[in-house]
Amino acid sequence: ATGDIVLDSIMNLDPQVDLTDVDATLTTGSHITITLPAPSDPNREDHPTFVQATPSGGKVAAALSGDTLSVTALSDSTGPYQINLVAGDSTTGVVVAVLRGTVDSLTAAAAAAAAQQALTDSTGFKSGYEDVAVVGGASSVEADLVGDDAVKNPLLTVNFATKHLGWYYQFKRRLNEKFGIAFGIDFNVLNQFSSYSSSDQQAASGVFRIFGGWRAFGTAQTTSGNVIYKIENRHRLGAGITPNQLGSDGGSSLSTASFKDWGWGMTALYWKQTFKGRRYNIVVGEMNPSSFADVYLLHSTWKNFMNQAFYNNPANGLPAQGIGVAATAGLMGNWYASAGLHDANGSPTSLGVDTFFEDREYYTWIETGLRLGAGTNHAETVHVNAWHQDPRAEAGVEESWGLTFSASTVMARRWIPFLRAGYSEGDAAKVRFIVAGGVGLRLRGSDFLGVATSWSGPIDPTLRNQMTFEALYRLQLTENMTLTPDLQFTIHPSLTLARDVLAVLGVLRMRIAL
């Protein structure tokens, strides 16, 4: 007889996945993405697809999107792990494969690299200080906050900051984001040796500083009000003289460094008001006038040139820290104008309320120029500055005035050439005239090479003119430490005939910034 043949059952095979070529090795805290091979199934009507990935063992987390599997190793987890891969239709599914892998511990080098990467966020700042509004020059509190917070490219990547200070920078970031509070701490040490001196040929000093600010309202991009402060302690190390005295003791009319010995001082406590994205600014309070008047890109004795020929223009009679006011206004295009008034008897160890209101002897200045960089860069300029200082009766300084010129810019993002000049009348300035120029070169992203030379004439016309040369290399040794060997030559030092050449070597110049 003939009839239909009925099959009571047909074998239904599970989908299969070949994972033999998949490398699922991770390191602690790392992440991998795997494109899974398509499941094979003899029963084409099943149309198998991946529907679930379930890790076990508590070592990893997994997320599935189509045939893409993301696996993340959990913190402090090591050892073997497995993930069950489920395939099927939209309502049912079976485990078709088990992905097995291993979470390895970080080696010391990998741990340091991971920590360094963690420091480098999308903005390149450890604490988010890119939003600090800088309205002064390179020596201002705000410039130090921003510069120190930028992630560096240190010679030694395994260092204290990347291994132990992540919590510290996160704390600073939270303070800045929640309250607008930014702060920094640094310590500077300098030890110089001179080829000739009327007293000591060796000088050493240290400078400890705490500085920062509070943004009371607004943003750097709009209008903001800020309180800025800086507390310093400058002290001699060992017996003898300070580096600030070494140059004059050797016969130079210019100091070889501003490292002094006057103990504790509140050297900045002022209100900073910005308008229209820093196009208009005013600062009022205890300040260093050299942070706002006649500034240029390399104007930082802690990081760049130290000789007075290349720091504050010695033909400008800038007084010490004291009460003052400074204002800047952006004009048409990148043109700007600024002006200020300052206590001519300012002192870094006194707030100077009495001398400002009672002595009423003032240093005033006006300046105009063209900003060469971004419209709010207050240091990359070509400008002319005119200044005047009232006679200082108690100090025995006559009425003085002068003119200075400065030009500095950044070329090809690495080269920083500058040219400066000045002329003064009266005895408030250090020299009668000066012409100075040089160039800085950024290397490795964070290192700096600088060379500069100057020609200047002393206040006393009977003394000889002198030439000054300085060369330095600032090495970013770790994220927080720089070493800067420095060599200076003074040819025909103005204050002595005993030597025609004075050499000063900065053997140890170290800065630690936190």
XYZ file of C-alpha atoms in Angstrom:
514
model
C 0.000 0.000 0.000
C 1.051 3.469 -0.598
C 0.640 6.451 1.681
C 2.296 9.489 3.235
C 5.401 8.987 5.369
C 5.091 10.887 8.658
C 8.230 11.762 10.617
C 7.505 11.817 14.314
C 10.492 14.091 15.009
C 13.203 16.112 13.263
C 16.548 16.821 14.971
C 16.824 20.499 15.961
C 20.494 21.449 16.420
C 21.599 24.404 18.600
C 23.498 27.294 16.981
C 27.265 27.122 17.242
C 29.822 29.930 17.691
C 33.534 29.567 17.024
C 35.525 31.650 19.572
C 38.922 30.055 19.095
C 40.440 33.211 17.555
C 39.008 35.674 20.084
C 41.547 37.215 22.518
C 39.705 38.234 25.691
C 42.679 39.220 27.867
C 42.316 42.440 29.880
C 44.248 44.331 32.530
C 42.701 45.702 35.709
C 40.334 48.556 34.932
C 40.748 48.239 31.145
C 38.099 47.825 28.440
C 37.886 45.831 25.212
C 35.334 45.590 22.400
C 34.863 42.270 20.565
C 33.023 41.655 17.319
C 31.534 38.190 17.784
C 31.513 35.746 14.855
C 28.047 34.992 13.496
C 26.398 31.849 14.946
C 26.086 28.922 12.565
C 22.860 26.875 12.615
C 21.861 23.982 10.312
C 18.241 24.870 10.930
C 17.998 28.015 8.919
C 14.470 28.678 9.983
C 15.760 29.478 13.529
C 17.500 32.693 12.357
C 19.718 32.735 15.451
C 20.966 36.062 16.841
C 22.794 37.016 20.026
C 20.352 38.151 22.683
C 22.308 38.104 25.951
C 25.809 38.103 27.463
C 26.001 37.129 31.117
C 29.322 37.346 32.992
C 30.023 35.205 36.042
C 32.674 35.327 38.734
C 32.478 39.073 39.523
C 35.567 39.943 37.481
C 34.068 41.820 34.526
C 31.001 43.691 33.309
C 29.567 42.972 29.845
C 27.237 44.745 27.427
C 25.885 43.319 24.155
C 24.713 45.299 21.125
C 24.003 43.099 18.113
C 27.181 41.163 17.494
C 29.370 43.694 19.412
C 30.389 42.691 22.929
C 31.929 45.244 25.322
C 33.872 43.869 28.284
C 35.211 45.982 31.170
C 37.490 44.630 33.899
C 36.337 45.725 37.331
C 38.624 47.687 39.654
C 41.184 45.574 41.545
C 40.010 42.382 39.817
C 42.404 39.744 38.510
C 42.140 36.138 37.373
C 40.042 34.096 34.921
C 36.520 35.068 33.937
C 33.766 33.767 31.658
C 30.769 35.207 29.825
C 27.810 33.036 28.728
C 26.653 33.986 25.240
C 22.971 33.349 24.568
C 21.563 33.138 21.022
C 18.100 32.467 19.662
C 15.031 34.327 18.512
C 13.403 37.226 20.298
C 11.582 35.065 22.871
C 13.795 32.067 23.429
C 17.484 31.514 23.573
C 20.113 29.005 24.552
C 23.699 29.302 25.688
C 25.597 28.679 22.519
C 29.103 29.465 23.711
C 31.183 30.494 26.707
C 33.771 33.244 26.245
C 36.684 32.707 28.579
C 39.419 35.207 29.319
C 41.784 36.527 31.975
C 42.125 39.812 33.847
C 45.830 40.475 34.435
C 47.259 42.854 37.042
C 48.955 46.039 35.841
C 52.725 46.068 35.696
C 54.458 49.017 37.377
C 55.095 50.678 34.020
C 51.542 50.103 32.837
C 50.159 51.407 36.114
C 52.181 54.612 35.776
C 51.058 55.030 32.167
C 47.426 54.507 33.173
C 47.753 57.011 36.000
C 49.360 59.545 33.688
C 46.514 59.073 31.225
C 44.026 59.579 34.031
C 45.632 62.942 34.774
C 45.182 63.993 31.166
C 41.498 64.766 30.795
C 39.880 66.092 27.625
C 41.084 69.624 28.389
C 44.667 68.733 29.354
C 44.292 70.158 32.877
C 44.548 68.194 36.105
C 42.124 70.315 38.138
C 40.110 72.076 35.443
C 41.852 75.444 35.864
C 41.558 76.273 32.177
C 38.554 78.393 33.212
C 40.685 80.708 35.393
C 40.649 84.188 33.826
C 44.219 85.470 33.288
C 44.380 89.254 32.936
C 48.009 89.822 33.971
C 51.347 88.645 32.696
C 53.281 85.406 33.147
C 54.178 86.320 36.736
C 50.583 86.832 37.866
C 48.820 84.497 40.287
C 46.329 83.430 37.630
C 49.041 82.606 35.091
C 50.754 80.346 37.641
C 47.450 78.609 38.443
C 46.782 77.826 34.797
C 50.368 76.959 33.898
C 50.912 74.635 36.853
C 47.599 72.843 36.303
C 48.313 72.007 32.660
C 49.310 68.356 32.229
C 53.027 68.073 31.503
C 55.207 65.703 29.502
C 57.785 64.811 32.187
C 61.044 62.999 31.637
C 60.145 60.521 34.393
C 56.620 59.179 33.932
C 56.743 57.071 37.096
C 56.449 59.780 39.695
C 54.731 60.799 42.886
C 51.932 62.759 41.230
C 50.651 60.005 38.982
C 50.841 57.360 41.706
C 49.588 59.244 44.741
C 48.059 62.638 43.917
C 44.988 61.722 41.886
C 42.781 62.399 44.934
C 44.421 65.802 45.415
C 43.662 67.011 41.889
C 40.125 65.619 42.068
C 39.645 67.580 45.307
C 40.909 70.759 43.590
C 38.613 70.101 40.631
C 35.554 69.705 42.869
C 36.365 72.925 44.748
C 36.702 74.798 41.460
C 33.550 73.369 39.877
C 31.338 73.766 42.965
C 32.656 76.933 44.609
C 34.944 78.625 42.054
C 37.958 78.143 44.340
C 41.382 77.515 42.762
C 44.684 77.297 44.598
C 48.301 76.311 44.121
C 51.401 75.685 46.215
C 55.005 75.841 45.090
C 58.507 75.807 46.517
C 61.499 77.268 44.701
C 65.161 76.731 45.587
C 68.167 78.449 44.017
C 71.883 78.007 44.664
C 74.239 80.224 42.648
C 78.025 80.515 42.459
C 79.837 83.603 41.236
C 83.333 83.915 39.772
C 83.882 87.106 41.780
C 82.279 88.797 44.778
C 83.247 91.420 47.308
C 81.697 89.207 50.004
C 80.503 85.625 49.362
C 80.794 83.824 46.040
C 77.988 81.432 46.907
C 74.347 82.325 47.570
C 71.241 80.228 48.215
C 67.633 81.024 48.936
C 64.210 79.391 49.034
C 60.742 80.717 48.255
C 57.552 79.045 49.505
C 54.271 80.325 48.083
C 50.554 79.659 48.559
C 48.365 81.370 45.988
C 44.914 81.182 44.477
C 41.590 82.821 43.921
C 37.845 82.649 44.397
C 35.513 83.347 41.482
C 32.609 84.963 43.336
C 30.405 85.137 40.255
C 30.415 84.845 36.487
C 32.730 83.023 34.082
C 35.969 83.788 32.265
C 34.041 83.895 28.982
C 31.569 86.553 30.155
C 31.784 88.810 33.216
C 33.321 87.699 36.507
C 34.325 88.959 39.927
C 37.297 87.354 41.661
C 39.332 87.579 44.854
C 43.045 86.823 44.249
C 45.659 86.189 46.935
C 49.280 85.121 47.372
C 51.268 84.467 50.551
C 55.056 84.066 50.325
C 58.019 83.231 52.472
C 61.422 84.127 51.033
C 64.369 82.993 53.110
C 68.128 82.635 52.854
C 69.500 79.119 52.924
C 72.698 78.783 54.927
C 75.027 81.583 55.898
C 76.105 84.435 53.662
C 74.083 86.367 51.086
C 71.034 85.740 48.916
C 71.095 85.343 45.115
C 69.484 88.778 44.864
C 72.679 90.266 46.351
C 75.152 88.161 44.405
C 75.116 90.278 41.243
C 75.713 93.624 42.947
C 78.406 92.096 45.167
C 80.157 91.025 41.981
C 79.912 94.505 40.458
C 76.843 94.172 38.231
C 74.237 96.917 38.166
C 71.600 94.195 37.718
C 70.673 91.396 40.109
C 71.150 87.800 38.967
C 67.929 86.587 40.647
C 65.021 87.893 42.712
C 65.474 85.263 45.460
C 65.581 87.367 48.648
C 65.290 87.049 52.418
C 62.367 88.939 53.950
C 60.329 86.221 55.651
C 56.543 86.090 55.343
C 54.506 88.518 53.296
C 51.026 88.903 51.799
C 52.114 89.900 48.292
C 48.695 89.788 46.624
C 45.172 90.402 47.898
C 43.048 92.125 45.284
C 39.669 92.162 43.614
C 39.684 91.376 39.893
C 36.685 92.398 37.813
C 36.430 91.267 34.182
C 33.917 92.315 31.536
C 32.992 90.887 28.144
C 35.327 87.913 28.221
C 38.309 89.852 29.681
C 38.163 92.578 27.064
C 37.831 95.061 29.923
C 39.410 94.433 33.331
C 40.169 96.215 36.570
C 42.119 95.026 39.612
C 42.174 96.843 42.977
C 44.079 95.976 46.142
C 47.444 94.613 47.261
C 49.322 93.584 44.118
C 52.633 93.380 42.320
C 52.561 96.105 39.627
C 54.963 94.066 37.473
C 52.150 91.530 36.945
C 50.142 94.110 34.973
C 52.512 96.791 33.649
C 55.037 96.209 30.849
C 54.650 92.398 30.878
C 55.803 89.924 28.249
C 55.558 86.185 27.590
C 58.706 85.053 29.445
C 58.222 87.315 32.451
C 58.513 84.715 35.253
C 61.601 84.484 37.423
C 60.432 81.122 38.794
C 60.204 79.452 35.378
C 62.205 81.432 32.827
C 65.016 84.026 32.885
C 66.243 85.210 36.289
C 68.591 88.099 35.510
C 66.988 91.486 36.045
C 67.868 92.394 32.470
C 65.214 89.915 31.267
C 62.749 89.948 34.154
C 61.281 93.325 35.138
C 62.587 95.923 32.699
C 65.347 97.612 34.795
C 64.712 100.914 33.002
C 61.236 100.920 34.538
C 61.053 102.104 38.148
C 58.511 99.467 39.216
C 57.987 99.553 43.002
C 57.574 96.549 45.277
C 54.249 94.919 46.114
C 51.680 97.303 47.580
C 48.234 98.828 47.186
C 47.305 99.848 43.684
C 44.811 99.788 40.861
C 45.265 98.691 37.252
C 42.786 98.702 34.365
C 42.837 97.404 30.808
C 40.468 98.107 27.915
C 40.328 96.428 24.531
C 40.108 98.952 21.726
C 39.423 98.432 18.050
C 40.561 94.999 16.892
C 43.418 93.697 19.029
C 44.556 97.138 20.143
C 44.424 97.762 23.868
C 45.194 100.458 26.433
C 45.975 100.072 30.121
C 46.898 102.278 33.044
C 47.607 102.016 36.741
C 48.454 103.752 39.994
C 50.532 102.154 42.732
C 52.041 102.923 46.112
C 55.637 103.994 45.374
C 56.640 102.847 48.887
C 55.127 99.388 48.606
C 56.597 96.574 50.702
C 56.064 92.805 50.383
C 55.905 92.420 54.167
C 53.272 95.116 54.784
C 49.821 95.801 53.351
C 50.896 99.443 53.045
C 47.612 101.142 53.927
C 49.483 103.881 55.832
C 52.021 104.616 53.101
C 49.361 104.678 50.368
C 47.015 107.114 52.134
C 49.472 109.111 54.254
C 52.694 109.414 52.250
C 50.773 109.769 48.970
C 53.829 109.070 46.827
C 52.705 107.173 43.772
C 53.976 105.285 40.763
C 51.721 105.730 37.720
C 51.829 104.231 34.238
C 49.988 104.123 30.954
C 50.458 101.604 28.164
C 49.106 100.897 24.701
C 49.843 98.215 22.163
C 48.675 95.397 19.956
C 47.928 91.880 21.160
C 49.529 89.437 18.767
C 47.951 86.196 19.997
C 44.405 85.526 21.105
C 42.402 88.629 21.841
C 42.600 88.059 25.608
C 46.314 87.198 25.823
C 47.765 89.981 27.953
C 51.410 88.969 27.465
C 51.837 88.279 23.727
C 51.993 91.911 22.655
C 53.876 94.771 21.063
C 53.505 97.755 23.380
C 54.910 101.035 24.649
C 54.765 101.928 28.345
C 55.234 105.357 29.923
C 55.722 105.642 33.678
C 56.232 108.299 36.342
C 57.190 108.101 40.009
C 56.726 110.862 42.553
C 59.762 111.834 44.643
C 60.077 109.614 47.721
C 61.119 111.893 50.554
C 61.975 109.361 53.231
C 63.746 106.993 50.815
C 65.693 109.852 49.213
C 64.608 108.970 45.655
C 64.058 111.840 43.252
C 61.147 112.234 40.855
C 61.623 109.837 37.947
C 60.023 108.876 34.663
C 60.726 106.681 31.679
C 59.614 104.910 28.528
C 59.826 101.208 27.723
C 59.127 99.077 24.659
C 58.391 95.376 24.523
C 57.524 92.815 21.846
C 57.053 89.068 22.333
C 55.158 86.432 20.415
C 54.883 82.696 19.755
C 56.031 81.378 16.384
C 55.261 77.880 15.086
C 53.893 77.073 18.578
C 57.453 76.545 19.866
C 59.605 79.621 19.349
C 59.175 82.654 21.623
C 61.346 85.572 20.485
C 61.320 88.864 22.379
C 62.792 92.345 22.144
C 62.719 94.917 24.937
C 64.124 98.390 25.461
C 63.849 101.235 27.927
C 65.053 104.667 28.946
C 64.695 106.430 32.308
C 65.366 109.783 33.961
C 65.872 110.068 37.726
C 67.142 107.389 40.080
C 64.029 105.218 40.613
C 65.047 102.710 37.927
C 68.070 100.394 38.023
C 69.595 101.580 34.726
C 69.472 104.627 32.503
C 68.864 102.597 29.343
C 68.686 99.000 28.189
C 68.240 97.019 24.990
C 67.541 93.314 25.474
C 66.507 90.438 23.253
C 66.401 86.688 23.190
C 64.444 83.622 22.286
C 62.827 80.719 24.061
C 62.180 77.297 22.587
C 59.639 74.793 23.867
C 60.927 71.228 23.722
C 59.179 67.927 24.439
C 56.010 69.895 25.138
C 57.085 70.905 28.661
C 60.847 71.628 28.567
C 62.177 75.095 27.792
C 65.471 76.365 26.389
C 66.208 80.063 26.598
C 69.053 82.386 25.575
C 69.107 86.177 25.918
C 71.504 89.102 25.878
C 71.324 92.785 26.802
C 73.273 96.044 26.779
C 72.578 98.582 29.508
C 73.928 101.802 30.963
C 73.888 102.591 34.718
C 72.162 105.560 36.341
C 75.568 107.122 37.083
C 76.957 108.249 33.680
C 80.550 108.041 34.957
C 80.287 104.238 35.215
C 80.767 101.929 32.267
C 78.007 100.206 30.332
C 77.643 96.464 30.712
C 76.486 93.512 28.628
C 74.583 90.596 30.122
C 74.065 87.087 28.781
C 71.896 84.301 30.180
C 71.206 80.734 29.031
C 68.976 78.185 30.746
C 67.319 74.836 30.241
C 64.164 74.039 32.208
C 63.744 70.278 32.462
C 60.304 68.931 33.412
C 61.682 66.096 35.502
C 58.344 64.897 36.895
C 54.785 66.134 36.657
C 55.427 68.430 39.627
C 59.174 69.149 39.574
C 61.426 71.168 37.268
C 65.210 71.497 37.341
C 66.677 74.551 35.598
C 70.449 74.880 35.299
C 71.303 78.489 34.473
C 74.453 80.299 33.307
C 74.938 84.075 33.298
C 77.797 86.275 32.089
C 78.226 89.990 32.708
C 80.816 91.692 30.518
C 82.294 94.949 31.879
C 80.154 95.008 35.067
C 79.233 98.615 35.745
C 79.940 98.771 39.495
C 83.500 97.440 39.498
C 86.737 97.694 37.563
C 88.214 94.660 39.324
C 86.828 92.264 36.721
C 85.916 92.512 33.056
C 83.810 89.344 33.117
C 81.531 88.129 35.891
C 80.192 84.572 35.590
C 77.313 83.247 37.701
C 76.298 79.608 37.611
C 72.935 78.438 38.900
C 73.923 74.948 40.058
C 70.635 74.045 41.697
C 67.427 75.701 40.590
C 64.435 73.554 41.483
C 60.706 74.202 41.534
C 58.046 71.922 42.968
C 54.467 72.917 42.100
C 51.325 71.307 43.476
